[in-house]
Short mmCIF file of C-alpha atoms and ligand atoms in Angstrom, two decimals:
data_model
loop_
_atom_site.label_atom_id
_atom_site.label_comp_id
_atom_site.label_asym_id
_atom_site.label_seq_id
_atom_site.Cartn_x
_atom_site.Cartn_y
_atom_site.Cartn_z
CA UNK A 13 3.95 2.55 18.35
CA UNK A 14 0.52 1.45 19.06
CA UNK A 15 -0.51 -1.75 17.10
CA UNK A 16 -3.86 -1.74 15.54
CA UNK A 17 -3.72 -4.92 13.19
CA UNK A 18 -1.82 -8.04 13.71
CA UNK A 19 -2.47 -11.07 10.49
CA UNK A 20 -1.23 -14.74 11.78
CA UNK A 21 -0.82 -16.71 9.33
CA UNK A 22 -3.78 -16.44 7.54
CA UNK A 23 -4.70 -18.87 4.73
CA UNK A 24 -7.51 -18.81 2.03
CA UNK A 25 -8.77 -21.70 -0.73
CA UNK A 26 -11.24 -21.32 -3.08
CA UNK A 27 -11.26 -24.67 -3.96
CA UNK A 28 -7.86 -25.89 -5.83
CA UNK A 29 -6.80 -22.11 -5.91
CA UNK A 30 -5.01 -20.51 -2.69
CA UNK A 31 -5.81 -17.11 -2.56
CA UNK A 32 -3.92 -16.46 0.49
CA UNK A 33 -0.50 -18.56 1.86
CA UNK A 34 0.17 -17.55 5.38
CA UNK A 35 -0.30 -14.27 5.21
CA UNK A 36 1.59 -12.31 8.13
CA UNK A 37 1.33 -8.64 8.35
CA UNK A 38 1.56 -5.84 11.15
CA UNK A 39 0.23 -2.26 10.91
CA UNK A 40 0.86 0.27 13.57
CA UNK A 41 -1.22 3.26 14.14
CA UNK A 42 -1.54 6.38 11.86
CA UNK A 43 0.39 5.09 8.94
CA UNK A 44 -0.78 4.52 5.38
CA UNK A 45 -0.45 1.13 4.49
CA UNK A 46 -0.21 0.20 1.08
CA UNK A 47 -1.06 -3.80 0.20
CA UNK A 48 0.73 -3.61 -3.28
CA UNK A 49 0.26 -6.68 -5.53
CA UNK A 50 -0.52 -7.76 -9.03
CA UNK A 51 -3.72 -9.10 -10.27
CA UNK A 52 -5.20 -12.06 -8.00
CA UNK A 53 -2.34 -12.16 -5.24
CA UNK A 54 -4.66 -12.21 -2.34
CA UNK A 55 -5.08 -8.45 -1.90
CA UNK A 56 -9.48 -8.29 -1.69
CA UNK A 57 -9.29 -11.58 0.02
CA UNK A 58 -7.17 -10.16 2.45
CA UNK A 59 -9.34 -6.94 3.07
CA UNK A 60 -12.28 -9.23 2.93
CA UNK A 61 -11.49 -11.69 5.54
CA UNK A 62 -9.91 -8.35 7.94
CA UNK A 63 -13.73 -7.60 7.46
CA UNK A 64 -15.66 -10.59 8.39
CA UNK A 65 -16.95 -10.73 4.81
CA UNK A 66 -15.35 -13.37 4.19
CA UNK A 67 -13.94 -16.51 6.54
CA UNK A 68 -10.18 -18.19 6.43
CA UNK A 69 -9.27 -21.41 6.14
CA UNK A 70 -6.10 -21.19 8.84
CA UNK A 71 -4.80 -17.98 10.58
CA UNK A 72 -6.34 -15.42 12.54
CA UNK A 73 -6.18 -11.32 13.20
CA UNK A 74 -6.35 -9.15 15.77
CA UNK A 75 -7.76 -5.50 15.32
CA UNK A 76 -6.54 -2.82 18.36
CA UNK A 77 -5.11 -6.31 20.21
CA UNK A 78 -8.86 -7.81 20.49
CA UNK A 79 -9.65 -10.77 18.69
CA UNK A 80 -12.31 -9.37 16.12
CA UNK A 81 -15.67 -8.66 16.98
CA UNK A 82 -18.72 -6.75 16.67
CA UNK A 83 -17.50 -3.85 18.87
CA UNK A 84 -13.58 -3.59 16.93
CA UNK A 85 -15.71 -4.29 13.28
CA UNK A 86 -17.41 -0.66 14.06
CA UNK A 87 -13.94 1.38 14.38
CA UNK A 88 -13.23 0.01 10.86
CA UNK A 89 -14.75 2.01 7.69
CA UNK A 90 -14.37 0.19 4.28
CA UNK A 91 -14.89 0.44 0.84
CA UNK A 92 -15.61 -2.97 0.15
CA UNK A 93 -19.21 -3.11 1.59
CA UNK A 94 -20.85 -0.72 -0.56
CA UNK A 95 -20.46 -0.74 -4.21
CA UNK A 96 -23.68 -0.37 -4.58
CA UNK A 97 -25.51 3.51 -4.24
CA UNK A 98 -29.39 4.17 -5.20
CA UNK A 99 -28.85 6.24 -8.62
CA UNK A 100 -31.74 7.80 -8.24
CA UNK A 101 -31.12 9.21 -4.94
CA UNK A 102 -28.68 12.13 -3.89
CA UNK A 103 -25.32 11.40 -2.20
CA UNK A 104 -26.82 12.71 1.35
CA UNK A 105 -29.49 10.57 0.84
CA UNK A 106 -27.77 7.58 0.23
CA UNK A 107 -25.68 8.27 2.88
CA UNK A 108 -28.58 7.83 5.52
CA UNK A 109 -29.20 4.64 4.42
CA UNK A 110 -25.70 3.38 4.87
CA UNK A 111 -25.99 5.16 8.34
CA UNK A 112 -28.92 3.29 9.57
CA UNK A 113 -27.87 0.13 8.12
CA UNK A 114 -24.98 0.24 10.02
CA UNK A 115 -26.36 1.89 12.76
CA UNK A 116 -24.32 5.00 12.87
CA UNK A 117 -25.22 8.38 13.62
CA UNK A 118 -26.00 10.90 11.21
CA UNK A 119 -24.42 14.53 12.63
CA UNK A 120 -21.30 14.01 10.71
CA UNK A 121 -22.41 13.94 6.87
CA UNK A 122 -21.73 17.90 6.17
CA UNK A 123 -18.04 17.55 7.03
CA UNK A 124 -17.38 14.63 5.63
CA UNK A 125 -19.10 15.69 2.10
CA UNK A 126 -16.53 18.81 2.82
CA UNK A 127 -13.72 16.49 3.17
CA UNK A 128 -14.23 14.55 0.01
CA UNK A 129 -15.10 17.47 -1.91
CA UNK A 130 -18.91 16.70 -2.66
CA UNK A 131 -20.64 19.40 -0.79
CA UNK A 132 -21.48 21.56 -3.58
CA UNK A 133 -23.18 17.93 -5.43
CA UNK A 134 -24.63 16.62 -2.42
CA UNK A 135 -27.94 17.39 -3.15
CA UNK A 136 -27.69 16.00 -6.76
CA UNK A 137 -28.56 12.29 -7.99
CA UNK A 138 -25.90 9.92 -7.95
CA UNK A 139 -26.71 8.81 -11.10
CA UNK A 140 -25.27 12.08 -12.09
CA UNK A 141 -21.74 11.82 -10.59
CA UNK A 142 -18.47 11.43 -12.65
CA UNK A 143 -16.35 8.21 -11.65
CA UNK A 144 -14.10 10.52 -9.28
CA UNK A 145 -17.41 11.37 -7.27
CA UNK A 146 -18.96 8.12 -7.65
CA UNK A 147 -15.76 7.25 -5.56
CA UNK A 148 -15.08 10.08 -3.10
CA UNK A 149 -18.36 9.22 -2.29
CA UNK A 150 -17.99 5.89 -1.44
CA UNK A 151 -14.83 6.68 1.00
CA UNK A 152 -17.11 9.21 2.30
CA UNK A 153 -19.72 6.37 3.27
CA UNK A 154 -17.21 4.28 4.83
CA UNK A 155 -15.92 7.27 6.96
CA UNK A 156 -19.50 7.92 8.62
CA UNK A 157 -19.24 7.23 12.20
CA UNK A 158 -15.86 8.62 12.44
CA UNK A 159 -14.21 5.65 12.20
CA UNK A 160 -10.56 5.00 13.65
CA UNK A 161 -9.25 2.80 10.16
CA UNK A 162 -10.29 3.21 6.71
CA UNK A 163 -9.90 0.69 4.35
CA UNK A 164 -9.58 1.22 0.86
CA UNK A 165 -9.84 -1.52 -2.23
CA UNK A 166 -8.41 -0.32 -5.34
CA UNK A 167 -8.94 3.55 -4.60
CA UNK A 168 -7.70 4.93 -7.98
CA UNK A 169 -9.59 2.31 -10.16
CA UNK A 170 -10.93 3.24 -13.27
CA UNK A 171 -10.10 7.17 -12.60
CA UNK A 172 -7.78 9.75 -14.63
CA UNK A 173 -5.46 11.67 -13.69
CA UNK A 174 -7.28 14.78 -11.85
CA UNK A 175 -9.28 11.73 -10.27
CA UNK A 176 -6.66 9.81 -8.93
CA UNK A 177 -4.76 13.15 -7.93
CA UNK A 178 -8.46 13.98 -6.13
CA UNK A 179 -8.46 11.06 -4.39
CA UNK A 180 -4.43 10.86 -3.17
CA UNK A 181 -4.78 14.38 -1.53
CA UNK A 182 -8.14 12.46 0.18
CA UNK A 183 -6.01 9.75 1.21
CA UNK A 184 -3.46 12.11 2.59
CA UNK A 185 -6.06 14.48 4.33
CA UNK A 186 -7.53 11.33 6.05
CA UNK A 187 -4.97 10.27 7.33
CA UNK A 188 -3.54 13.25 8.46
CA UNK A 189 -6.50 13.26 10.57
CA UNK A 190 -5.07 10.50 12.53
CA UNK A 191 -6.62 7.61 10.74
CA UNK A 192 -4.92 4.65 9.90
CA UNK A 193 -5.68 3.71 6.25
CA UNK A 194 -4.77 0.42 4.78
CA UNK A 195 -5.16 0.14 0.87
CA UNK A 196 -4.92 -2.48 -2.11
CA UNK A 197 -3.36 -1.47 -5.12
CA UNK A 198 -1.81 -3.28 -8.02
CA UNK A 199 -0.18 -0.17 -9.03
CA UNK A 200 3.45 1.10 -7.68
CA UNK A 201 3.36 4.02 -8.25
CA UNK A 202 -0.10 4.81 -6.16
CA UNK A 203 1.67 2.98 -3.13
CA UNK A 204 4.98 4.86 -3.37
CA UNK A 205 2.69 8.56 -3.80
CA UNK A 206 0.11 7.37 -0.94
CA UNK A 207 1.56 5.26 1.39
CA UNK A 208 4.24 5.52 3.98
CA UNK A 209 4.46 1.29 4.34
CA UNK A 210 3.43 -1.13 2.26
CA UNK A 211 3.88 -4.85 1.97
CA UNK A 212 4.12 -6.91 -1.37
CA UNK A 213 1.81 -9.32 -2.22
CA UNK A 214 2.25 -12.82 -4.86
CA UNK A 215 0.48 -15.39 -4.79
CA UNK A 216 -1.08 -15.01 -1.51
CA UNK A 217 2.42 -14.91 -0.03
CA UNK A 218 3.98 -11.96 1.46
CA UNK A 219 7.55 -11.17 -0.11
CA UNK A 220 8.18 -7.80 1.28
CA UNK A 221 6.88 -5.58 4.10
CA UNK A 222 8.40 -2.29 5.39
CA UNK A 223 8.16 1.45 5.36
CA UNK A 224 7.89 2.51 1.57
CA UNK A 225 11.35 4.41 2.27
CA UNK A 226 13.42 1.74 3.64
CA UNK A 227 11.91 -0.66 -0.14
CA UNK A 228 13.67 2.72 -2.09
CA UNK A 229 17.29 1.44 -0.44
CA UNK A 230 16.88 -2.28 -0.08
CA UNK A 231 19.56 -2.32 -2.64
CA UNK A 232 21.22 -0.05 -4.36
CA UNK A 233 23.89 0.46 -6.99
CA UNK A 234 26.68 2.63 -6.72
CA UNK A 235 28.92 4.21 -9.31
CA UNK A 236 32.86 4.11 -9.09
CA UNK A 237 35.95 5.39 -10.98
CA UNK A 238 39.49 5.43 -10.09
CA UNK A 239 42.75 6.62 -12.76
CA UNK A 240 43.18 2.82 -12.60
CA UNK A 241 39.90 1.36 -14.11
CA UNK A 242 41.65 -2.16 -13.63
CA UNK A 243 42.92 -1.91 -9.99
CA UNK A 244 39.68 -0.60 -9.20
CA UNK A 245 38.10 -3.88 -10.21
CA UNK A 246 40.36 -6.18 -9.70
CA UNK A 247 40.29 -5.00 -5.82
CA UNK A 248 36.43 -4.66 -6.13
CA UNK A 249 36.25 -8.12 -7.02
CA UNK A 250 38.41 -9.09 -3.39
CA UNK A 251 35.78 -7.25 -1.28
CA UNK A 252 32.42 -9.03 0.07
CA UNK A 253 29.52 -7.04 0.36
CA UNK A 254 28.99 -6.11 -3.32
CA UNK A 255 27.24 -8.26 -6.55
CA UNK A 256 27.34 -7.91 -9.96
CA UNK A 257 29.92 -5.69 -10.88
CA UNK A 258 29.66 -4.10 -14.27
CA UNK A 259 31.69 -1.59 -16.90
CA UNK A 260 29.37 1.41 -17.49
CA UNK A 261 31.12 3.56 -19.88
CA UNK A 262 33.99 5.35 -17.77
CA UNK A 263 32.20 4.16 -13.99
CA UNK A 264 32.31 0.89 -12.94
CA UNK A 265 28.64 -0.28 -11.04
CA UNK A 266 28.29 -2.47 -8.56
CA UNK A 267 25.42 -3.54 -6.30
CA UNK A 268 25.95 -3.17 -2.41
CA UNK A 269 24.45 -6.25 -0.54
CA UNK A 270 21.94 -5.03 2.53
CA UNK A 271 23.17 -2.99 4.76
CA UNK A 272 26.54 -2.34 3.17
CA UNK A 273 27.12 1.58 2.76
CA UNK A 274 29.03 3.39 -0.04
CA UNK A 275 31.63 4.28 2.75
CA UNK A 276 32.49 0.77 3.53
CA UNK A 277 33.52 0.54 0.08
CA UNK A 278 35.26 3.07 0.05
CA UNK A 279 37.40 2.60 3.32
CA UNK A 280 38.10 -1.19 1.78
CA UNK A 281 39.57 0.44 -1.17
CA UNK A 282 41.53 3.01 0.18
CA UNK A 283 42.52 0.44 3.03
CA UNK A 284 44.23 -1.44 -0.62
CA UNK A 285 45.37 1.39 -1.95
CA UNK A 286 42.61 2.54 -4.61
CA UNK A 287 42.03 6.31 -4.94
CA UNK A 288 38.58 6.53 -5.95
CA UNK A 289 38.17 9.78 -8.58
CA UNK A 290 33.96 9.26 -8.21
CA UNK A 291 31.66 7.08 -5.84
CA UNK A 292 27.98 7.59 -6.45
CA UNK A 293 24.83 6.28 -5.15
CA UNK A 294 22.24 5.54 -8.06
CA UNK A 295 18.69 4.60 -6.68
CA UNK A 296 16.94 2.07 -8.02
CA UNK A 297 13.27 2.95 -8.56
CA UNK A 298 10.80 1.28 -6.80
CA UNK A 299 9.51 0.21 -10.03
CA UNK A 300 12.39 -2.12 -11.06
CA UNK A 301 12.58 -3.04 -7.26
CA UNK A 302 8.71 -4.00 -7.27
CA UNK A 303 9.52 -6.01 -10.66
CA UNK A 304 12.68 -7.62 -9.25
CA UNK A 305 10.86 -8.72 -6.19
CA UNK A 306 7.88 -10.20 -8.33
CA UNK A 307 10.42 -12.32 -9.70
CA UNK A 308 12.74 -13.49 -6.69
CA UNK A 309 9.68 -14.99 -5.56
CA UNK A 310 8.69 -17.33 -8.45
N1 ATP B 6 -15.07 -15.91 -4.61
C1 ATP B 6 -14.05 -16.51 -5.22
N2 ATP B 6 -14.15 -17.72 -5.76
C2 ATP B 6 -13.12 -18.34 -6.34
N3 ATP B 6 -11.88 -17.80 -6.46
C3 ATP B 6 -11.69 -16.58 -5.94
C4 ATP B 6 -12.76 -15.86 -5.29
N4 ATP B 6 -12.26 -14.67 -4.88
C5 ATP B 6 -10.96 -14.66 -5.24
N5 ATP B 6 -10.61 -15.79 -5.88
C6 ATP B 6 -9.27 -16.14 -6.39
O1 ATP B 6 -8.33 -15.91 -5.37
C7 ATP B 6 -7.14 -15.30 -5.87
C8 ATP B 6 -6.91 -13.98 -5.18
O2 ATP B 6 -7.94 -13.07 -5.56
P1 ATP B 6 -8.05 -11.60 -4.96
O3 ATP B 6 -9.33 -11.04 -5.47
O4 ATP B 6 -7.85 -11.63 -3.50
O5 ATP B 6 -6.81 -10.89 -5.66
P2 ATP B 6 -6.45 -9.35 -5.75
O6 ATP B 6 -5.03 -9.24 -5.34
O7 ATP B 6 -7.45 -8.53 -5.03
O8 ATP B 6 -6.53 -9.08 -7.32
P3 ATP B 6 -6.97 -7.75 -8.15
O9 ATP B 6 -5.76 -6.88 -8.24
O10 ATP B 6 -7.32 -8.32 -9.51
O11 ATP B 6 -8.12 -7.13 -7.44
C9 ATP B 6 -7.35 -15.19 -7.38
O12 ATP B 6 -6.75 -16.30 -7.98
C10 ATP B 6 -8.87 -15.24 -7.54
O13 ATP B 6 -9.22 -15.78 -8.77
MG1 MG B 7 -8.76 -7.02 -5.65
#
């Protein structure tokens, strides 16, 4: 897969606070990347140095295997630079000025006010746009120019439901475009809905990065029952490749260690002579996973 951002290392101190604590990540092109963390673990920082806004202390990136520069900057389209619209003007026409300050063209604005679902309001006043609109159009701003990545800060912020439901089938339409789209989010269950990899952010360290389906079975607990409850555990106990084994009402839980399968269990117990009666996967949710994580790296 083609590589379009490589982070070395990258550290970040605002004065006695480090914001980021060598940072490593690698996104490949056309995914949705999700940089899932809570409050103040590095996430803007990150998007902010990726975007020249802001410069790190150690570490460096490379965008499309370049090291960054004016040219690789203008394939990037980002959130982050314009929080500000004119409220008095309408969404087209604050869309020209974004184009001319960053020196784009200006053919494109039709379709991309279709895209984001503005066209019937794009003649209207900003001022007059609904939080939803006030942020469609902002992702519409950063995708003038037709660029290749989008980056996305806190998408969903401040929205309801319909809004943030607006916004993931954006997210999803972009990117089935082709784009790559990288986004911060605090919130799990955003990343999980939006993205198809994410990495997990604390305190400016990474503890986690993968595709979002490979975090659902990082570890997993499986159900077991057997006419002998006791044998069953006593012969549980005797195999490696399973923690914390527990008495559920009539199953017995256990959780399998990476990369051991429900079968291997089984074959071990048969192998001592244990007839299972009921083996079960039971998923954790990437909720308690995302919590769990949090907390393994205190
Ligand atoms: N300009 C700044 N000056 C001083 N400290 C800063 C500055 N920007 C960020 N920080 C600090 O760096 C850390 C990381 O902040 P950052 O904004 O990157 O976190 P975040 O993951 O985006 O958080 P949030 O989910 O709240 O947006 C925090 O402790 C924050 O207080
Ligand atoms: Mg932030």
């Amino acid at each position: 897969m083609d590589n379009i951002l490589t982070i070395n290392a990258l550290t970040k101190n605002y004065g006695r606070i480090r914001a980021l604590d060598g940072f490593d990540l690698e996104v490949n092109k056309g995914v949705v990347f999700g940089l899932l963390g809570p409050n103040g673990s590095g996430k803007t920082t990150t998007l902010s140095i990726l975007l020249d806004i802001v410069k790190p202390d150690r570490g460096s990136f490379r965008w499309f295997e370049e090291p960054p520069s004016h040219h690789s900057r203008k394939r990037i389209g980002a959130t982050l630079e314009y929080p500000v619209f004119y409220p008095y003007l309408s969404a087209v026409r604050n869309m020209k000025i974004i184009a001319r300050i960053k020196e784009k063209p200006f053919g494109d604005f039709e379709e991309i006010l279709k895209l984001v679902g503005l066209y019937d309001r794009k003649d209207d006043k900003f001022r007059t746009y609904s939080m939803g609109m006030k942020q469609r159009l902002a992702i519409a701003s950063a995708l003038i120019g037709n660029p290749e990545v989008l980056i996305l800060d806190e998408p969903t912020n401040g929205l309801d439901p319909q809004g943030i439901a607006d916004i993931r089938n954006l997210v999803i339409r972009i990117a089935n475009e082709g784009k790559t789209i990288i986004l911060a989010s605090h919130l799990l269950d955003e990343v999980q809905k939006m993205c198809s990899h994410v990495a997990v952010l604390k305190r400016g360290k990474r503890l986690f990065a993968g595709p979002v389906g490979e975090v659902l079975v990082v570890a997993d607990t499986i159900e077991l029952a057997a006419a002998d409850m006791k044998m069953l555990t006593e012969t549980l106990i005797g195999f490696r490749g399973v923690r914390d084994i527990r008495r559920e009402g009539e199953y017995l839980t256990a959780r399998l260690d990476k990369g051991v399968l429900p079968e291997d269990v089984n074959k071990y117990l048969a192998s001592q002579g244990v007839v299972l009666s009921h083996l079960a996967m039971r998923k954790r949710s990437l909720e308690e996973q995302f919590l769990e994580l949090l907390k393994e790296g205190e």
